[in-house]
Structure formats: C-alpha cells, structure tokens
Amino acid sequence: MSKDILDLAGIGIGPFNLSVAALLDQHQHVDAAFFDRKPRFDWHPGMQLPGARLQTSFLKDLVTGADPCNPHSFLNYLVQHRRFYPFLSAEMPAISRREFADYLGWVAGRLPSLNFSHGVKSVTLEDGLFRLDFQAGQTPVHARNLCVGTGMRPHIPPACEALPSDRGLHCIHLMEQDRDFSGQQVAVIGGGQSGAEVMLGLLDGLWGQPAGIRWFSRRPNFEPLDETPFTNLYFSPGYVDTFRHLPEQRRRELVHYQKLASDGISPDTLRALYQRLYEYPLEHPGRPVPELLPGRSVYAVTDGSPMNLLTRNRVDDQFEEFQADQLLLCTGFDHSLPPCLEPIKSRLRGDSNGRPRLQPSFNLDWDGPDGRTIYTVNQGRFSHGIAESQLSLTSWRSAVIVNHLLGHEHYPVSEEGLSVRWGSGTPQTTAQNRQVPRRTAQMGIESF
Ligand SMILES: Cc1cc2nc3c(=O)[nH]c(=O)nc-3n(C[C@H](O)[C@H](O)[C@H](O)COP(=O)(O)OP(=O)(O)OC[C@H]3O[C@@H](n4cnc5c(N)ncnc54)[C@H](O)[C@@H]3O)c2cc1C
C-alpha cells in the first residue's frame, strides 16, 4: 500500500471523527489521517459554562459501545489519571462537560493520525482520488475515502441576521472572551438546554450584573428533556434501522415529534434554574426580577440603542414589543455540508429538501468513481434519526463506518435486546439490514 495515498482522510476533528480515529488507531494497516483547522483539540470552548453537565452517560464515550477493551475509553482515562475510585465514590449521574472535554483532549493527544492547524479549503477529484487542499497552503493530500465531520453551523434566526454579531451573539461564542453585561438589558432567545444554562450564568453574575434579564422561548413552556427508558430507545441501533427505512415525510414528522428526546432541558438544570429564580428577589432585593416569556417567536429586531424586539405570542396570538441592549442567541444549529465540498457537491444526490442522501453506512449517495466513499458524521438527523447529532451512538456509528471501510464486520453492530417491534415488517437484525459488503476493498487493498 502506497503511503502517499491515504485510505481515509477525515475532515474536522470534533468528538464524532475523533471516535472514528480512535477505532482506526487499532487498525495500523489502514492509512488514515484527520485534519482540523483549529490549532488543538477543544470541545465547544465557547459553551464551557461552570457546572454544565453532559446530557449523556459517560459510557457513551468514543469507543466503549463498539469496543469496550479499546484503550481510548473514558474508563481508561479515569484509570490513567488515577481517578477511577474517587470517580465511583462521587456517584455522579452525569459528569461535567469540562471533564468530558478533558477526556476528549486526552484521546486526541494519543492519536498520531490527527493534524491540527489544517483547515481544508477544498476537496476535488484528481485521477480518481480525493485531493484535499488546505487553507494555510500545506502540501495537498490524496485519499481513497473521506469522512466528513465538520459539525454544525450556529443558527441565527432570520430576524437577527442583520445584527452585528456582538449584539446578536450566538451562545456558542459566549465564553470565548471575558464579557460584562452590567447595566444592560439582556434578552436570552431560545428555550432549550443552552438557553437554560445561559440563564443560570446570568443569574450567577457570570457576566456582571445586567439591569434586566428576559428569557424568550418559542415553546409553550420551558420543557424537560425526556430521558425515560422507552424514549432512550430512540438512541439505539435497532431504532435507527427501523427509522431509516421509513418514507421521507414520515421521518421528518418523527424528528419533529421526538424533539424533547434530544432538545429538551435536563431536569436537573430546570430544577436549579427554578430554585435560583425563586430565591432571586430575596438575594437581590430592589433588582428587577428576571422575566420569563415562553410561547414567543421573535418576529423582527430593529438595531439601535437599545434594540427593539417584536415578538408574537403563540398562546394568544398577540404581538408584543421589548427593548434589549444585548441578545444572546441560544437558537441551536443548522446541518450543512462544509463549503470545502463545493467542488464535488453537484455529484451528490439529495432528498426532496436538498439534504444529502445518506446510505445505511453513513456514506453519501453520489456518482463518484467506484470504491470512492464519502462518509459523514452528524449529517443524518433526517435519514438516521435524532441520535445522529448526539453523543449516544457515536461509537456505534464509527464502528459501522469502520466495518464498511474494512469490507467486513470487524465490530459487532447488531443488537439483541428488548423486543420492541417498531415497524410492521418482518424484524431484521441490524447486521442483515446493513449489508456490509464482504471484501469490497474500499481501500484498494486486498489484504483483509
Ligand atoms: C454546548 C454543547 C453541549 C453539548 N452537549 C451534549 C451532550 O451532553 N450530549 C450529547 O449527546 N450531545 C451534546 N451536544 C451535541 C453534540 O454531541 C456536539 O455538538 C458534538 O460536538 C458534535 O460533534 P461533531 O464532531 O459533529 O462536531 P464539532 O464538535 O462541531 O467539531 C467539528 C470540527 O470540525 C472542524 N472543521 C470545520 N470545518 C473544517 C474544515 N473545513 N477543515 C478542517 N476542520 C474543520 C471544526 O474546527 C471542529 O473542530 C452538545 C452540543 C453543544 C453545542
């Protein structure tokens, strides 16, 4: 195998591609390299709020669900840091985001296949191979297969698009620098987990003492994440298999219906927030009490000092006006393929909404040369379901991708378990559905 041509080039090194890299680290005959534009690994540093906790079990780490003996597991991280027994005694139902970020950074530091400060500028096809050119002008690389893991783009609501980015600030950038909102009217837009965490930060005086705080949410109330057992089955391989066989329209409806299984607020966060709000007038006598405004869509924002917000109350269908000096947009993220894929985008087949169509093994449907596969992670919310943008199935998805790349089922990816029959057809195992082609030589090598 030529060392000049990679078997797999990964674009982006967030947790999802990091997991693919961690599994591939055990397959030394696969020549893989991953590239990220950042100078070092960092997990959403702009949202590392003090006390923020993972919404997912620590066992859903980069590798354990696929390969529990893999040395890049969270448990091995604890052991290597001499924290295993102290961790057990802490009896934490959810670990801190800071600790999980530290674990991810520890894994990143152990993988020789990672290359930072390598922003990918463009991907083209050259002599039947992918050619990656870099933003900083480093030597281009060629690869037989790609794994695109560039994450999601912060969503700015249309009403806020014209605002300067520091006045309509997306929360993902909040902790990137010191900020002081003292004396300002602050409006938090968005009633999900990020909105709740930002509210807690404001109440704790993390960014000074604002003159007023308002929290707007489109949802009719500040609603909890559903973490109960049957709902958690949406985050299982068996459910993903049923989901991806459904008609497109049905899948869209289900993603909408399952919103609170992935985007609700952790009950612990809700409780802490409620208690802080209850105590606020006692702790801060004379200060205006934060105002909670559920059921409102931000309809229009006029820039100025202060800004003027026109909202529509979805409960009684009335328009209301508010003023704010600072907007904190906790408005989520959009899925989109990165601009570097633009040169080959016309060759990708999309669904009726123009979203890239994903095959069972997370490979894009495209008309490229035989044996050239583009895998994606975090692009399949509407093809594989709501688990796609969460950590829950990270290691399983990586195992599916690595199996497909290797051309055989190296990692077990089918599941036996509770007999919930999601679909009405004959139940099939995950393995039957996935149809891993035996020895398809995705890497152009015959030696597996
Ligand atoms: C604050 C926050 C908390 C979350 N907490 C949880 C949780 O508790 N549980 C859960 O299940 N999910 C959680 N999620 C959702 C999800 O797990 C994370 O968003 C996760 O980081 C997604 O991983 P990713 O690898 O797809 O993308 P990202 O982590 O966004 O990483 C993408 C990487 O691609 C790089 N990149 C982009 N373009 C290029 C390019 N052209 N060239 C090179 N590199 C590029 C970026 O620099 C970045 O490092 C959370 C999300 C957020 C925002």
Short mmCIF file of C-alpha atoms and ligand atoms in Angstrom, two decimals, residues 11-17 35-38 42-44 47 53-56 97 118-121 135 149-152 172 194 197 333 338 340 377-378 389-392, ligand 1:
data_model
loop_
_atom_site.label_atom_id
_atom_site.label_comp_id
_atom_site.label_asym_id
_atom_site.label_seq_id
_atom_site.Cartn_x
_atom_site.Cartn_y
_atom_site.Cartn_z
CA ILE A 11 -12.17 16.45 7.69
CA GLY A 12 -12.87 18.01 11.09
CA ILE A 13 -11.87 16.63 14.49
CA GLY A 14 -14.82 17.01 16.81
CA PRO A 15 -15.92 14.12 19.04
CA PHE A 16 -17.52 12.26 16.12
CA ASN A 17 -14.50 12.00 13.83
CA PHE A 35 -7.46 17.30 9.69
CA ASP A 36 -8.89 20.22 11.68
CA ARG A 37 -8.48 23.95 11.24
CA LYS A 38 -8.16 24.55 15.00
CA ASP A 42 -11.13 21.77 22.03
CA TRP A 43 -14.78 20.85 22.60
CA HIS A 44 -17.15 23.81 22.23
CA MET A 47 -20.03 27.00 25.92
CA ARG A 53 -23.09 18.66 32.69
CA LEU A 54 -23.19 16.07 29.96
CA GLN A 55 -26.69 15.01 28.94
CA THR A 56 -25.40 11.55 28.11
CA ARG A 97 -18.80 18.87 30.34
CA HIS A 118 -5.01 22.08 8.79
CA GLY A 119 -8.23 23.75 7.64
CA VAL A 120 -9.46 22.03 4.49
CA LYS A 121 -10.09 24.60 1.77
CA GLN A 135 -6.31 26.87 3.82
CA GLY A 149 -17.05 15.52 10.47
CA THR A 150 -17.19 19.29 10.38
CA GLY A 151 -20.07 19.69 12.85
CA MET A 152 -22.95 22.10 12.59
CA ILE A 172 -21.51 29.08 21.15
CA SER A 194 -28.22 26.20 26.11
CA GLU A 197 -27.53 27.25 31.02
CA PHE A 333 -27.55 24.77 14.94
CA PRO A 338 -18.92 22.31 4.65
CA CYS A 340 -14.85 22.75 1.08
CA VAL A 377 -20.99 12.04 10.76
CA ASN A 378 -23.66 14.40 12.14
CA SER A 389 -26.40 14.80 16.36
CA GLN A 390 -25.94 13.37 19.89
CA LEU A 391 -23.08 11.54 21.54
CA SER A 392 -25.21 8.46 22.31
C1 LIG B 1 -22.61 23.20 24.14
C2 LIG B 1 -22.98 21.85 23.62
C3 LIG B 1 -23.14 20.79 24.50
C4 LIG B 1 -23.48 19.53 24.03
N1 LIG B 1 -23.66 18.54 24.93
C5 LIG B 1 -24.08 17.33 24.52
C6 LIG B 1 -24.34 16.29 25.45
O1 LIG B 1 -24.23 16.47 26.66
N2 LIG B 1 -24.74 15.08 24.96
C7 LIG B 1 -24.89 14.86 23.64
O2 LIG B 1 -25.26 13.75 23.25
N3 LIG B 1 -24.65 15.82 22.72
C8 LIG B 1 -24.26 17.05 23.13
N4 LIG B 1 -24.04 18.03 22.21
C9 LIG B 1 -24.25 17.73 20.77
C10 LIG B 1 -23.02 17.09 20.06
O3 LIG B 1 -22.59 15.97 20.79
C11 LIG B 1 -21.85 18.05 19.92
O4 LIG B 1 -22.23 19.19 19.19
C12 LIG B 1 -20.61 17.44 19.23
O5 LIG B 1 -19.54 18.33 19.42
C13 LIG B 1 -20.78 17.20 17.74
O6 LIG B 1 -19.56 16.69 17.26
P1 LIG B 1 -19.01 16.89 15.77
O7 LIG B 1 -17.76 16.08 15.72
O8 LIG B 1 -20.08 16.60 14.80
O9 LIG B 1 -18.75 18.44 15.58
P2 LIG B 1 -17.88 19.55 16.30
O10 LIG B 1 -17.64 19.22 17.72
O11 LIG B 1 -18.56 20.84 15.99
O12 LIG B 1 -16.47 19.52 15.55
C14 LIG B 1 -16.35 19.86 14.19
C15 LIG B 1 -14.90 20.19 13.92
O13 LIG B 1 -14.73 20.40 12.51
C16 LIG B 1 -13.76 21.42 12.32
N5 LIG B 1 -13.90 21.96 10.95
C17 LIG B 1 -14.98 22.56 10.41
N6 LIG B 1 -14.73 22.87 9.11
C18 LIG B 1 -13.48 22.44 8.84
C19 LIG B 1 -12.65 22.47 7.68
N7 LIG B 1 -13.07 22.99 6.51
N8 LIG B 1 -11.42 21.93 7.77
C20 LIG B 1 -10.97 21.37 8.92
N9 LIG B 1 -11.70 21.35 10.04
C21 LIG B 1 -12.95 21.85 10.01
C22 LIG B 1 -14.06 22.41 13.43
O14 LIG B 1 -12.93 23.21 13.71
C23 LIG B 1 -14.41 21.47 14.59
O15 LIG B 1 -13.29 21.19 15.39
C24 LIG B 1 -23.68 19.31 22.64
C25 LIG B 1 -23.53 20.37 21.77
C26 LIG B 1 -23.20 21.64 22.24
C27 LIG B 1 -23.07 22.77 21.26
#
